[in-house]
mmCIF file of N, CA and C in Angstrom:
data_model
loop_
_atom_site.group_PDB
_atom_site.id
_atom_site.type_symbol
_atom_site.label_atom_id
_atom_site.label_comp_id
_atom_site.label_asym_id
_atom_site.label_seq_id
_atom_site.Cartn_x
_atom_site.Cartn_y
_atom_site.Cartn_z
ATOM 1 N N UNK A 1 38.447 -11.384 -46.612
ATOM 2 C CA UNK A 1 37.609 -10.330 -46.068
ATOM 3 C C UNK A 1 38.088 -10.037 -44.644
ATOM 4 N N UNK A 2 38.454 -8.954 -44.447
ATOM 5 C CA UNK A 2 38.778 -8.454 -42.823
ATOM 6 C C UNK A 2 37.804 -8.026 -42.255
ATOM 7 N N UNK A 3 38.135 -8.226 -40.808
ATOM 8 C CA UNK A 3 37.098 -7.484 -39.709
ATOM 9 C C UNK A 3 36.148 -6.114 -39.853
ATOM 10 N N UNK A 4 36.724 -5.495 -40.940
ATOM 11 C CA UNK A 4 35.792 -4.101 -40.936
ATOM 12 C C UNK A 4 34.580 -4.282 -41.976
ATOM 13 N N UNK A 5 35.088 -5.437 -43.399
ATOM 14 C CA UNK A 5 34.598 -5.710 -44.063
ATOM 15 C C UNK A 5 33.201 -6.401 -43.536
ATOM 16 N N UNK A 6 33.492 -7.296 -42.879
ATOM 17 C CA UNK A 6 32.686 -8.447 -42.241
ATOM 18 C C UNK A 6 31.532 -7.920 -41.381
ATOM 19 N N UNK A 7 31.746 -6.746 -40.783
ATOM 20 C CA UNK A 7 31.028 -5.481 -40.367
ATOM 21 C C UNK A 7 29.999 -4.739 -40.816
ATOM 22 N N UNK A 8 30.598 -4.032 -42.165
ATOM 23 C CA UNK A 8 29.968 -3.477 -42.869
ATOM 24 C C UNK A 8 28.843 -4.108 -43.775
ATOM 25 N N UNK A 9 29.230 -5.774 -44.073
ATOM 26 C CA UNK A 9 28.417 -6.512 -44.519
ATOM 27 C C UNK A 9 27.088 -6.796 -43.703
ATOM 28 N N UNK A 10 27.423 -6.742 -42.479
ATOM 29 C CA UNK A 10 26.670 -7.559 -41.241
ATOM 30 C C UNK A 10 25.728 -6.199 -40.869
ATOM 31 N N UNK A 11 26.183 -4.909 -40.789
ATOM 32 C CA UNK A 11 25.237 -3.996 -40.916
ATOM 33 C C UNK A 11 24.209 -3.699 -41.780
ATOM 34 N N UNK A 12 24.495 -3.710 -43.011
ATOM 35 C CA UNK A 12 24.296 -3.909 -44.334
ATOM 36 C C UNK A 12 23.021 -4.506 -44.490
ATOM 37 N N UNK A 13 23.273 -5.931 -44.156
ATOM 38 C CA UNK A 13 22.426 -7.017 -44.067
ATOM 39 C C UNK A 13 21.285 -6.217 -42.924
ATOM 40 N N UNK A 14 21.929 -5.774 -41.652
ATOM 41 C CA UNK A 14 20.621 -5.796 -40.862
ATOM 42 C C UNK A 14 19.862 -4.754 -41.238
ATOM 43 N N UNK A 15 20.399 -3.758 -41.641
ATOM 44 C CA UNK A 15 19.289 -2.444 -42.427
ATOM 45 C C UNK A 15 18.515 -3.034 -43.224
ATOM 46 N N UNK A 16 19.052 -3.829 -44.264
ATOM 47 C CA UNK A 16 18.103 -4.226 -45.230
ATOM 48 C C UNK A 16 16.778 -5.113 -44.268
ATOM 49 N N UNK A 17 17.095 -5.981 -43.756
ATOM 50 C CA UNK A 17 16.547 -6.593 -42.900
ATOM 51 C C UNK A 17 14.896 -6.317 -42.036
ATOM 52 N N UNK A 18 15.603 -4.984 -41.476
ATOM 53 C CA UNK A 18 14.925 -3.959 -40.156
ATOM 54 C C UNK A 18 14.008 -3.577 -41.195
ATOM 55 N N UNK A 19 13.995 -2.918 -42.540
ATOM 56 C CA UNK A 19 13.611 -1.942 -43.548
ATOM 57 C C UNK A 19 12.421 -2.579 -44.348
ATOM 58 N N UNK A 20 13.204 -4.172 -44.654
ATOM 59 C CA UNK A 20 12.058 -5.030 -45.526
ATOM 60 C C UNK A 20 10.964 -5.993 -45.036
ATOM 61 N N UNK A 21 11.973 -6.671 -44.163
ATOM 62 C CA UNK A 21 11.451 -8.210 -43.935
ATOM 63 C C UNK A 21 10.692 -8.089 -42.459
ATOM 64 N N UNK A 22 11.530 -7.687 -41.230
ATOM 65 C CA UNK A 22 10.867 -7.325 -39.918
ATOM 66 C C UNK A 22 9.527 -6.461 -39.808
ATOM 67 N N UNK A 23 8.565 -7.117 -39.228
ATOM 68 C CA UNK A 23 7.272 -6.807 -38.863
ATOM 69 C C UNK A 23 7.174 -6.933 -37.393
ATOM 70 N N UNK A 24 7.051 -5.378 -36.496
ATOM 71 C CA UNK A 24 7.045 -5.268 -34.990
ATOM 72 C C UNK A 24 5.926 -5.750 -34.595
ATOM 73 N N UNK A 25 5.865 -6.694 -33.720
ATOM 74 C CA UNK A 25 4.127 -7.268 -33.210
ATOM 75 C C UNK A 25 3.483 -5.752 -32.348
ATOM 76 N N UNK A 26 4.249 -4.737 -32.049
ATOM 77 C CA UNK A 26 3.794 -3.673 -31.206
ATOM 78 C C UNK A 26 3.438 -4.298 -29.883
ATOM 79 N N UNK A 27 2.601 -4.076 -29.551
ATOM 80 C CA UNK A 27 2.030 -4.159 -27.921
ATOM 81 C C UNK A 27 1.786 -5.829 -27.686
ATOM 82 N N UNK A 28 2.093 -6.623 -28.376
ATOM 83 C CA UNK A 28 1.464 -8.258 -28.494
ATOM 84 C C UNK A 28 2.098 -8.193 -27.589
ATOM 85 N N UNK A 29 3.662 -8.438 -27.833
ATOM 86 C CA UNK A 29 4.844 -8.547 -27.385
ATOM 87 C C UNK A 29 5.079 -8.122 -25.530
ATOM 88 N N UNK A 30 4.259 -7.092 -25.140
ATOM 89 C CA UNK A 30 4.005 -6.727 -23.838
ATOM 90 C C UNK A 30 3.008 -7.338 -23.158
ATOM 91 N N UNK A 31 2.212 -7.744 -24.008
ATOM 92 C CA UNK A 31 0.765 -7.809 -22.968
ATOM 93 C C UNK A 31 0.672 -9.068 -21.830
ATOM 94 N N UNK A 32 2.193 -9.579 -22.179
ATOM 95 C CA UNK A 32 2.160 -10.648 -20.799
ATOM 96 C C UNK A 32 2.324 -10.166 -19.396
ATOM 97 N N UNK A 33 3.307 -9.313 -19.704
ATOM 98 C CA UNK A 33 3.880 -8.713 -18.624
ATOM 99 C C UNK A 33 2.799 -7.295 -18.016
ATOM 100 N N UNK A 34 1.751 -7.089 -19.212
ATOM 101 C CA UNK A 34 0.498 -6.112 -18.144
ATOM 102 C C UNK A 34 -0.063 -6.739 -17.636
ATOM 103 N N UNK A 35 -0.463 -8.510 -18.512
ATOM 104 C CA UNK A 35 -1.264 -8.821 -17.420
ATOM 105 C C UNK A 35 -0.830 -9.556 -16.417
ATOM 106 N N UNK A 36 0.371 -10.007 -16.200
ATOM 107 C CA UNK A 36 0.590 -10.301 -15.163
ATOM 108 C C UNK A 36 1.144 -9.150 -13.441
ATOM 109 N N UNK A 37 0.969 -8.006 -14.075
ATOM 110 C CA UNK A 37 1.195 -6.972 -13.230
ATOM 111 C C UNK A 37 -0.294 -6.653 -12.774
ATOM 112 N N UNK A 38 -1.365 -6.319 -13.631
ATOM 113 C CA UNK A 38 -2.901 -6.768 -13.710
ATOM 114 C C UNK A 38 -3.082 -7.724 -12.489
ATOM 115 N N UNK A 39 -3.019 -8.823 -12.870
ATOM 116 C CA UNK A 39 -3.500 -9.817 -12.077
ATOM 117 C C UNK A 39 -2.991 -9.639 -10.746
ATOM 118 N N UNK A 40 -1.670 -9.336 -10.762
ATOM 119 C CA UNK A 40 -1.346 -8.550 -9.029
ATOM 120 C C UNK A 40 -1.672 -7.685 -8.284
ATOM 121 N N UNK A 41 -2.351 -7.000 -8.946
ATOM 122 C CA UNK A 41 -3.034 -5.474 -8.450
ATOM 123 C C UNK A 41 -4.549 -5.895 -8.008
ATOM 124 N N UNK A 42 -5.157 -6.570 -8.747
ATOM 125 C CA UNK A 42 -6.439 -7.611 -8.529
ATOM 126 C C UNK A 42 -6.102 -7.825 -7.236
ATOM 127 N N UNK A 43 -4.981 -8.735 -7.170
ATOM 128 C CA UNK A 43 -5.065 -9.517 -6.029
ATOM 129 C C UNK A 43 -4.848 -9.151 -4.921
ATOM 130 N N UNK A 44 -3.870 -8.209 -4.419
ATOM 131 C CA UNK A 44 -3.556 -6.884 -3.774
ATOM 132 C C UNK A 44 -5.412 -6.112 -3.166
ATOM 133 N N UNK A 45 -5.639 -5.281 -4.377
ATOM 134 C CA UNK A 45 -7.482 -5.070 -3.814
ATOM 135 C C UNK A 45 -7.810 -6.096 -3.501
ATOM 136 N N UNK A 46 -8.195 -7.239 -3.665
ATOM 137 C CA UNK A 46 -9.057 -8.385 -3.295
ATOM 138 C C UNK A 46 -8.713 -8.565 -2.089
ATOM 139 N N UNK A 47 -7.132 -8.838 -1.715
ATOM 140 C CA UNK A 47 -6.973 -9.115 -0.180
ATOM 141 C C UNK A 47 -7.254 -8.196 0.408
ATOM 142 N N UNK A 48 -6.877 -6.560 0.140
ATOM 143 C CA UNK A 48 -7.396 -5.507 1.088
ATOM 144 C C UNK A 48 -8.869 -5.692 1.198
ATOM 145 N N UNK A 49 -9.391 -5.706 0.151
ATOM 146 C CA UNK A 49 -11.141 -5.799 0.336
ATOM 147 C C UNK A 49 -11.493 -6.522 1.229
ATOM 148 N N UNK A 50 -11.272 -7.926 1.450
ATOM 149 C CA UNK A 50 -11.536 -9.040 2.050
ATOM 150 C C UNK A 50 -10.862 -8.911 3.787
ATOM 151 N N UNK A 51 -9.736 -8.312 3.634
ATOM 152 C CA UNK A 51 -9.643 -7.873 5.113
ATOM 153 C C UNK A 51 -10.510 -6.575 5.362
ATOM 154 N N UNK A 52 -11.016 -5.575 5.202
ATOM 155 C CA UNK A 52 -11.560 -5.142 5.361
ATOM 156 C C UNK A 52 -12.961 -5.308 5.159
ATOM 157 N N UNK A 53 -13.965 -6.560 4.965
ATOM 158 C CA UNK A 53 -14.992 -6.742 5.060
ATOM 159 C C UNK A 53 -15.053 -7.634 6.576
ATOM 160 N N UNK A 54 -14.156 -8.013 6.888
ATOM 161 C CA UNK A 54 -13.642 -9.432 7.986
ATOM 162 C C UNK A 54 -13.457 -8.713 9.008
ATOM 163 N N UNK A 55 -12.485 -7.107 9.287
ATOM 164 C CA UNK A 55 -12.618 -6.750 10.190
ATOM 165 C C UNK A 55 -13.873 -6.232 10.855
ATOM 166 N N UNK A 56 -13.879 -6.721 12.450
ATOM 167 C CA UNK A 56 -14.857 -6.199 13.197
ATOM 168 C C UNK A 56 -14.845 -5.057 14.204
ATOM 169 N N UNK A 57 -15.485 -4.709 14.934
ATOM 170 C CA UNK A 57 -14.948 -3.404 15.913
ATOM 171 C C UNK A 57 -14.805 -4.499 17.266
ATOM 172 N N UNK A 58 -13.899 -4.022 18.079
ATOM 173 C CA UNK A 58 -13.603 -4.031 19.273
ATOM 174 C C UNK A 58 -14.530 -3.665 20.370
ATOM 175 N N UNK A 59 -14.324 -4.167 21.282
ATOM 176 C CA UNK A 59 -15.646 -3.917 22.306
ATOM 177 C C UNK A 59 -15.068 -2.022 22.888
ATOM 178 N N UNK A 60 -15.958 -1.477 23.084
ATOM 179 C CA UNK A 60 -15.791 -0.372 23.836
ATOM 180 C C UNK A 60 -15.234 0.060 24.692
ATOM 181 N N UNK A 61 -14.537 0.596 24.851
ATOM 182 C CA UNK A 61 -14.028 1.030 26.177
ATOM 183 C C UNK A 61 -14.602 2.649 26.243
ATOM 184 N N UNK A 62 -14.573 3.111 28.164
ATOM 185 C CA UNK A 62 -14.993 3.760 28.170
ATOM 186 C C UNK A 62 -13.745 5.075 27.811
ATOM 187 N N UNK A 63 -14.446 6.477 27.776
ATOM 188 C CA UNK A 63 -13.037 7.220 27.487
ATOM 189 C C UNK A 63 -12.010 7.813 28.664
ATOM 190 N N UNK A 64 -12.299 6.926 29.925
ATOM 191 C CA UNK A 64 -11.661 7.432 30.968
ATOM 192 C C UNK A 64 -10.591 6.180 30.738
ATOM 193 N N UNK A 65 -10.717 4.743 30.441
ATOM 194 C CA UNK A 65 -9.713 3.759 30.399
ATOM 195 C C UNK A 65 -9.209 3.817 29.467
ATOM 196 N N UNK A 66 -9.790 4.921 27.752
ATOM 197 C CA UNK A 66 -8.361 5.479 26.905
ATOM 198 C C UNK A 66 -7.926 5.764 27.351
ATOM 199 N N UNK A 67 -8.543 7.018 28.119
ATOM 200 C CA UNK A 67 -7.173 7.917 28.414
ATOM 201 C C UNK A 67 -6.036 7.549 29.449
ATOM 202 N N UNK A 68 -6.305 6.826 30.519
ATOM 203 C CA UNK A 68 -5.632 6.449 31.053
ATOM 204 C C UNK A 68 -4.522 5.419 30.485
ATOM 205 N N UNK A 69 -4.874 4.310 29.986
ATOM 206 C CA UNK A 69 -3.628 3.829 28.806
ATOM 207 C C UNK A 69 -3.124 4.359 28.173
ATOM 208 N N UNK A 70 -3.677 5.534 27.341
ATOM 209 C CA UNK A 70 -3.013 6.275 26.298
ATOM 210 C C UNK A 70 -1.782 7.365 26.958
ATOM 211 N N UNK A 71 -2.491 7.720 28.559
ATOM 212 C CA UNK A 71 -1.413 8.339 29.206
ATOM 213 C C UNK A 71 -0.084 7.211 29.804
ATOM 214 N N UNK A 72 -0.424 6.439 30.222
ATOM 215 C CA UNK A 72 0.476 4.681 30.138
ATOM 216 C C UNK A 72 1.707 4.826 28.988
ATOM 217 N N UNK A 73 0.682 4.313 27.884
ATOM 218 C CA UNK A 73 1.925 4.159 26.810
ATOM 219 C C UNK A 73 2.698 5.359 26.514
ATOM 220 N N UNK A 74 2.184 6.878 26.960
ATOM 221 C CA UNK A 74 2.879 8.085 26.530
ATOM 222 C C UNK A 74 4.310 8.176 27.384
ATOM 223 N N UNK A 75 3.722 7.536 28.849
ATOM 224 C CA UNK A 75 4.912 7.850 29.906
ATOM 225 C C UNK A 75 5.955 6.793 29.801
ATOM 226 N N UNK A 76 5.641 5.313 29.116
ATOM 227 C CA UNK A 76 6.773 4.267 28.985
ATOM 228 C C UNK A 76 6.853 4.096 28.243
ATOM 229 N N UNK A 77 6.247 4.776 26.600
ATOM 230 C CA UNK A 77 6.724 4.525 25.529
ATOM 231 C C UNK A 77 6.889 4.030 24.944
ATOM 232 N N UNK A 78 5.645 2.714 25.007
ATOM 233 C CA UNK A 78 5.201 1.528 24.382
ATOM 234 C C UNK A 78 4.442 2.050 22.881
ATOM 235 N N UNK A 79 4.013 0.717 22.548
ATOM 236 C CA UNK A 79 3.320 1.094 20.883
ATOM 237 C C UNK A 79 2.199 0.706 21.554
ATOM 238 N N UNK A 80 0.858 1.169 20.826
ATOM 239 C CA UNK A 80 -0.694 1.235 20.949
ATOM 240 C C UNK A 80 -1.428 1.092 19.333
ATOM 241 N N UNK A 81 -2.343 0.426 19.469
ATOM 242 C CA UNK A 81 -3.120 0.079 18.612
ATOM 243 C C UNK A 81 -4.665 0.658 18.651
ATOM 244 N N UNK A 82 -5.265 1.898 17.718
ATOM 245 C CA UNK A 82 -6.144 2.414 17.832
ATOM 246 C C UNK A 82 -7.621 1.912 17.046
ATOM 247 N N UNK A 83 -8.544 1.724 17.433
ATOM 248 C CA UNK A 83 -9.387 1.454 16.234
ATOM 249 C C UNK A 83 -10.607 2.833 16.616
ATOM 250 N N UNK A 84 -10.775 3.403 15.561
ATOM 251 C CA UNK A 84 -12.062 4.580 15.710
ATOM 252 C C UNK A 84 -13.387 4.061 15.561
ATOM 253 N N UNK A 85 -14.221 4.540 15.921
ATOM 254 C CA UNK A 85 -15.510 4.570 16.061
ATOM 255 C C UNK A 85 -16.182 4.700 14.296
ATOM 256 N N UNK A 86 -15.613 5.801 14.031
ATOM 257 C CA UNK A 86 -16.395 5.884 12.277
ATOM 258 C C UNK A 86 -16.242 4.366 11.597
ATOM 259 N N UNK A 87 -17.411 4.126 10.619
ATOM 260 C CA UNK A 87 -17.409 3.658 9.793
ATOM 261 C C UNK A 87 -17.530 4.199 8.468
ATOM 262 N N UNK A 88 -17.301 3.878 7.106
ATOM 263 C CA UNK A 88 -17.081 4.042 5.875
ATOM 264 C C UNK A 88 -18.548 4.141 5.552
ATOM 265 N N UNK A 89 -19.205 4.458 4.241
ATOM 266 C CA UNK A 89 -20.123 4.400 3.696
ATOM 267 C C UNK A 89 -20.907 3.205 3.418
ATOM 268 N N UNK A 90 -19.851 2.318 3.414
ATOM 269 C CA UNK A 90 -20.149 0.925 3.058
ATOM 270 C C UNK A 90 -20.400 0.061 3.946
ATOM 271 N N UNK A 91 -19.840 0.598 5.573
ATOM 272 C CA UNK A 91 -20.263 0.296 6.579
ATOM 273 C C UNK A 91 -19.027 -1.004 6.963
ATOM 274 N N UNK A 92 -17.858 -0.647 6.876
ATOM 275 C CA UNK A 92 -16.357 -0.945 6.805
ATOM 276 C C UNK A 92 -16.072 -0.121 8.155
ATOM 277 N N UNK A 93 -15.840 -0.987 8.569
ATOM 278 C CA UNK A 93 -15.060 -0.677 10.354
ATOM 279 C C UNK A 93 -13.961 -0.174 10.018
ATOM 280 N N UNK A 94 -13.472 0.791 11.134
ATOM 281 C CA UNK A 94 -12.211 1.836 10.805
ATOM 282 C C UNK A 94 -11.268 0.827 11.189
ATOM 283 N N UNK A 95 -9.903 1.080 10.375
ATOM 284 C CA UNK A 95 -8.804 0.275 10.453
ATOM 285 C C UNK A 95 -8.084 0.542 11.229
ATOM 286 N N UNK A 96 -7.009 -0.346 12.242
ATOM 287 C CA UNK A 96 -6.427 -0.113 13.209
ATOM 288 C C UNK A 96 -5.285 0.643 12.745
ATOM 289 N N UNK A 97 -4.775 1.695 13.458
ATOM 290 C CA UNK A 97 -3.707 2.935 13.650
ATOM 291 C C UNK A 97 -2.384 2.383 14.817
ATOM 292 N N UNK A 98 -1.402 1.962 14.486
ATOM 293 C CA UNK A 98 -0.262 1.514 15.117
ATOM 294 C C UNK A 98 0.575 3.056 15.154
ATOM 295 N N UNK A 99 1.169 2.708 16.976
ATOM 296 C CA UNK A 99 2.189 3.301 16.647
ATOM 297 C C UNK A 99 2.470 4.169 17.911
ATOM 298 N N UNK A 100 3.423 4.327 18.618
ATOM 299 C CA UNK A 100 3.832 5.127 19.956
ATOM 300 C C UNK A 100 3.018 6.820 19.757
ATOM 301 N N UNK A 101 2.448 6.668 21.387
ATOM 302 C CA UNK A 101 1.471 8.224 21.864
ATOM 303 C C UNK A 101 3.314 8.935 21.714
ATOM 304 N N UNK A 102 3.200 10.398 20.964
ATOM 305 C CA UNK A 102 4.130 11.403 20.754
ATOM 306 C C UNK A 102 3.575 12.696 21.711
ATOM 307 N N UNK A 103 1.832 12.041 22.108
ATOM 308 C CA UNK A 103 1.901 13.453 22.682
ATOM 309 C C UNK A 103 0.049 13.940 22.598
ATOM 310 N N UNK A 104 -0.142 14.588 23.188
ATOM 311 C CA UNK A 104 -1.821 15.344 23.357
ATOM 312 C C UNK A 104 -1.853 16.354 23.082
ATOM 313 N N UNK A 105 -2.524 16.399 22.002
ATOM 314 C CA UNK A 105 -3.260 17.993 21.320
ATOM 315 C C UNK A 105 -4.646 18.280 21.648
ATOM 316 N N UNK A 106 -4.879 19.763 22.308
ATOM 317 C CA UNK A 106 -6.293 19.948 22.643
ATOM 318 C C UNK A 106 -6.775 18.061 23.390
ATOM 319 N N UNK A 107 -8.097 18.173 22.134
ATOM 320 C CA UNK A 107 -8.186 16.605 22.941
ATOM 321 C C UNK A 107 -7.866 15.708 21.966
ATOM 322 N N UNK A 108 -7.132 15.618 21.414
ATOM 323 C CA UNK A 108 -6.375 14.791 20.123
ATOM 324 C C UNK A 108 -5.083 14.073 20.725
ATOM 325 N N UNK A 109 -4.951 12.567 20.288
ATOM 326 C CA UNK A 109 -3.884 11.848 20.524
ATOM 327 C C UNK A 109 -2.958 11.916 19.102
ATOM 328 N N UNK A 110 -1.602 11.725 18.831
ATOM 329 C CA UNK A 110 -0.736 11.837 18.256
ATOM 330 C C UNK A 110 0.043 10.644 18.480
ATOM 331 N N UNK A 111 0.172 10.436 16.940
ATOM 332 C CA UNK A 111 0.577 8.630 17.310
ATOM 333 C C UNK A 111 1.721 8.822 16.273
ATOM 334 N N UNK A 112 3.033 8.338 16.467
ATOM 335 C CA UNK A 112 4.060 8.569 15.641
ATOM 336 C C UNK A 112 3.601 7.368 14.492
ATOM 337 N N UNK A 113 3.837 7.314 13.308
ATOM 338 C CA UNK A 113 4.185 6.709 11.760
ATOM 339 C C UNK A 113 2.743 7.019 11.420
ATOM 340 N N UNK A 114 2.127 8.493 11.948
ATOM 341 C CA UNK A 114 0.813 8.648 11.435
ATOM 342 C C UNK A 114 0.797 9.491 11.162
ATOM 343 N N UNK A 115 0.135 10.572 10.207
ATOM 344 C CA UNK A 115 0.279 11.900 9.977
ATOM 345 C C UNK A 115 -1.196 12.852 10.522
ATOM 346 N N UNK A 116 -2.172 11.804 10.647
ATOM 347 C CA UNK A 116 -2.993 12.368 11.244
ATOM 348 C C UNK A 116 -3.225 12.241 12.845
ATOM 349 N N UNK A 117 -4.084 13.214 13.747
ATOM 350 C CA UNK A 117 -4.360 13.186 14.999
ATOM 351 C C UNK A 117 -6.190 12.403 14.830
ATOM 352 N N UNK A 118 -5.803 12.337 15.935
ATOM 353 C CA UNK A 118 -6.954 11.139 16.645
ATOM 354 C C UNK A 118 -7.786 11.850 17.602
ATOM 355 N N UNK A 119 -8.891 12.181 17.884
ATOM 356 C CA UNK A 119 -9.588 12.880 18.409
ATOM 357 C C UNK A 119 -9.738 11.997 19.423
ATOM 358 N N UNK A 120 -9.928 12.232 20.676
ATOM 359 C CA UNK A 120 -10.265 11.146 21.870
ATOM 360 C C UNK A 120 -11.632 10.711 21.786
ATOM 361 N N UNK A 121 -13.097 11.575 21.928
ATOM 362 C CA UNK A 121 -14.022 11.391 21.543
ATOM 363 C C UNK A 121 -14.316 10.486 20.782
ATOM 364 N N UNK A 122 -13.355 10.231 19.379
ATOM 365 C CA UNK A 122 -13.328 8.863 18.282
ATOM 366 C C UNK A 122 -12.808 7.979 18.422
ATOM 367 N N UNK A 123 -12.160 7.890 19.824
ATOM 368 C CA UNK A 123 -11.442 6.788 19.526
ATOM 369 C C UNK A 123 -12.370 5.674 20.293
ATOM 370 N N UNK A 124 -12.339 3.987 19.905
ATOM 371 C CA UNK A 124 -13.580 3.223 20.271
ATOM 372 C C UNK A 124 -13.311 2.024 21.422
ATOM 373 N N UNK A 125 -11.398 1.735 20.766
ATOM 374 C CA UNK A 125 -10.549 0.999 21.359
ATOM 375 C C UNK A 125 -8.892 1.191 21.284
ATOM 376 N N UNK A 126 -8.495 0.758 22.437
ATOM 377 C CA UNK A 126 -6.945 0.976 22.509
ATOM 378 C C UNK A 126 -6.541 -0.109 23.482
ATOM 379 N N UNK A 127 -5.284 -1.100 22.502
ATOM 380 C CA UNK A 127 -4.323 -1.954 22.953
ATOM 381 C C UNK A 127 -2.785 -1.307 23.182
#
C-alpha cells in the first residue's frame, strides 16, 4: 500500500467516523473557559465596588487654594490629583481624576488623559 493509498484509507475511516460514531458535547466542552472568564469579571466588579465603598472625601479646601495650585501645577507642569464634590446615588464619593492642568476654560480646569472638564466650583480637593 503506498502513501496515497494509506491516505485515502485514513480519510475514509475519518468520514465514516465524524458521520457515525462522534457525538459533539456542544457547549460542555466550553463552559470552563466562561466560567473562568466569569469568575474574573466578578472579581474585577468586586474590587472596583469595594474600592469604591472605602473611598472617602478629602478635607476641603477653599476655592482660592485650588486655584492657586491648579495655577502652580499649570505653570510647572506637574500632575494633580482631583477629587469632586458630587456624590453618586448610592452615596459613593467621586473618584480621583489624575493628570497635568492643559489649561482654563471659562471656569473649568482641563486635565490632560481626561476627556472631560472640571468645573472649579466642583472641585472639593487638589494634590
Amino acid at each position: 500500500m503506498d502513501n496515497q493509498d494509506k491516505l485515502n484509507y485514513q480519510l475514509i475511516n475519518a468520514a465514516h467516523f465524524f458521520q457515525n460514531d462522534y457525538q459533539d458535547r456542544g457547549m460542555v466542552k466550553w463552559q470552563g473557559y466562561f466560567l473562568s472568564d466569569h469568575t474574573e469579571d466578578v472579581g474585577k466588579y468586586s474590587k472596583n465596588r469595594l474600592d469604591n465603598v472605602k473611598r472617602q472625601d478629602y478635607e476641603e479646601m477653599s476655592e482660592k487654594a485650588i486655584s492657586q495650585y491648579l495655577m502652580k501645577a499649570f505653570d510647572q507642569q506637574f500632575k494633580v490629583t482631583i477629587q469632586l464634590r458630587n456624590h453618586n446615588d448610592q452615596g459613593i464619593v467621586s473618584p480621583l481624576y489624575h493628570g497635568k492642568v492643559l489649561g482654563f476654560q471659562d471656569n473649568n480646569v482641563v486635565l490632560s488623559d481626561n476627556i472631560q472638564v472640571f468645573p472649579l466650583p466642583d472641585i472639593l480637593y487638589v494634590k
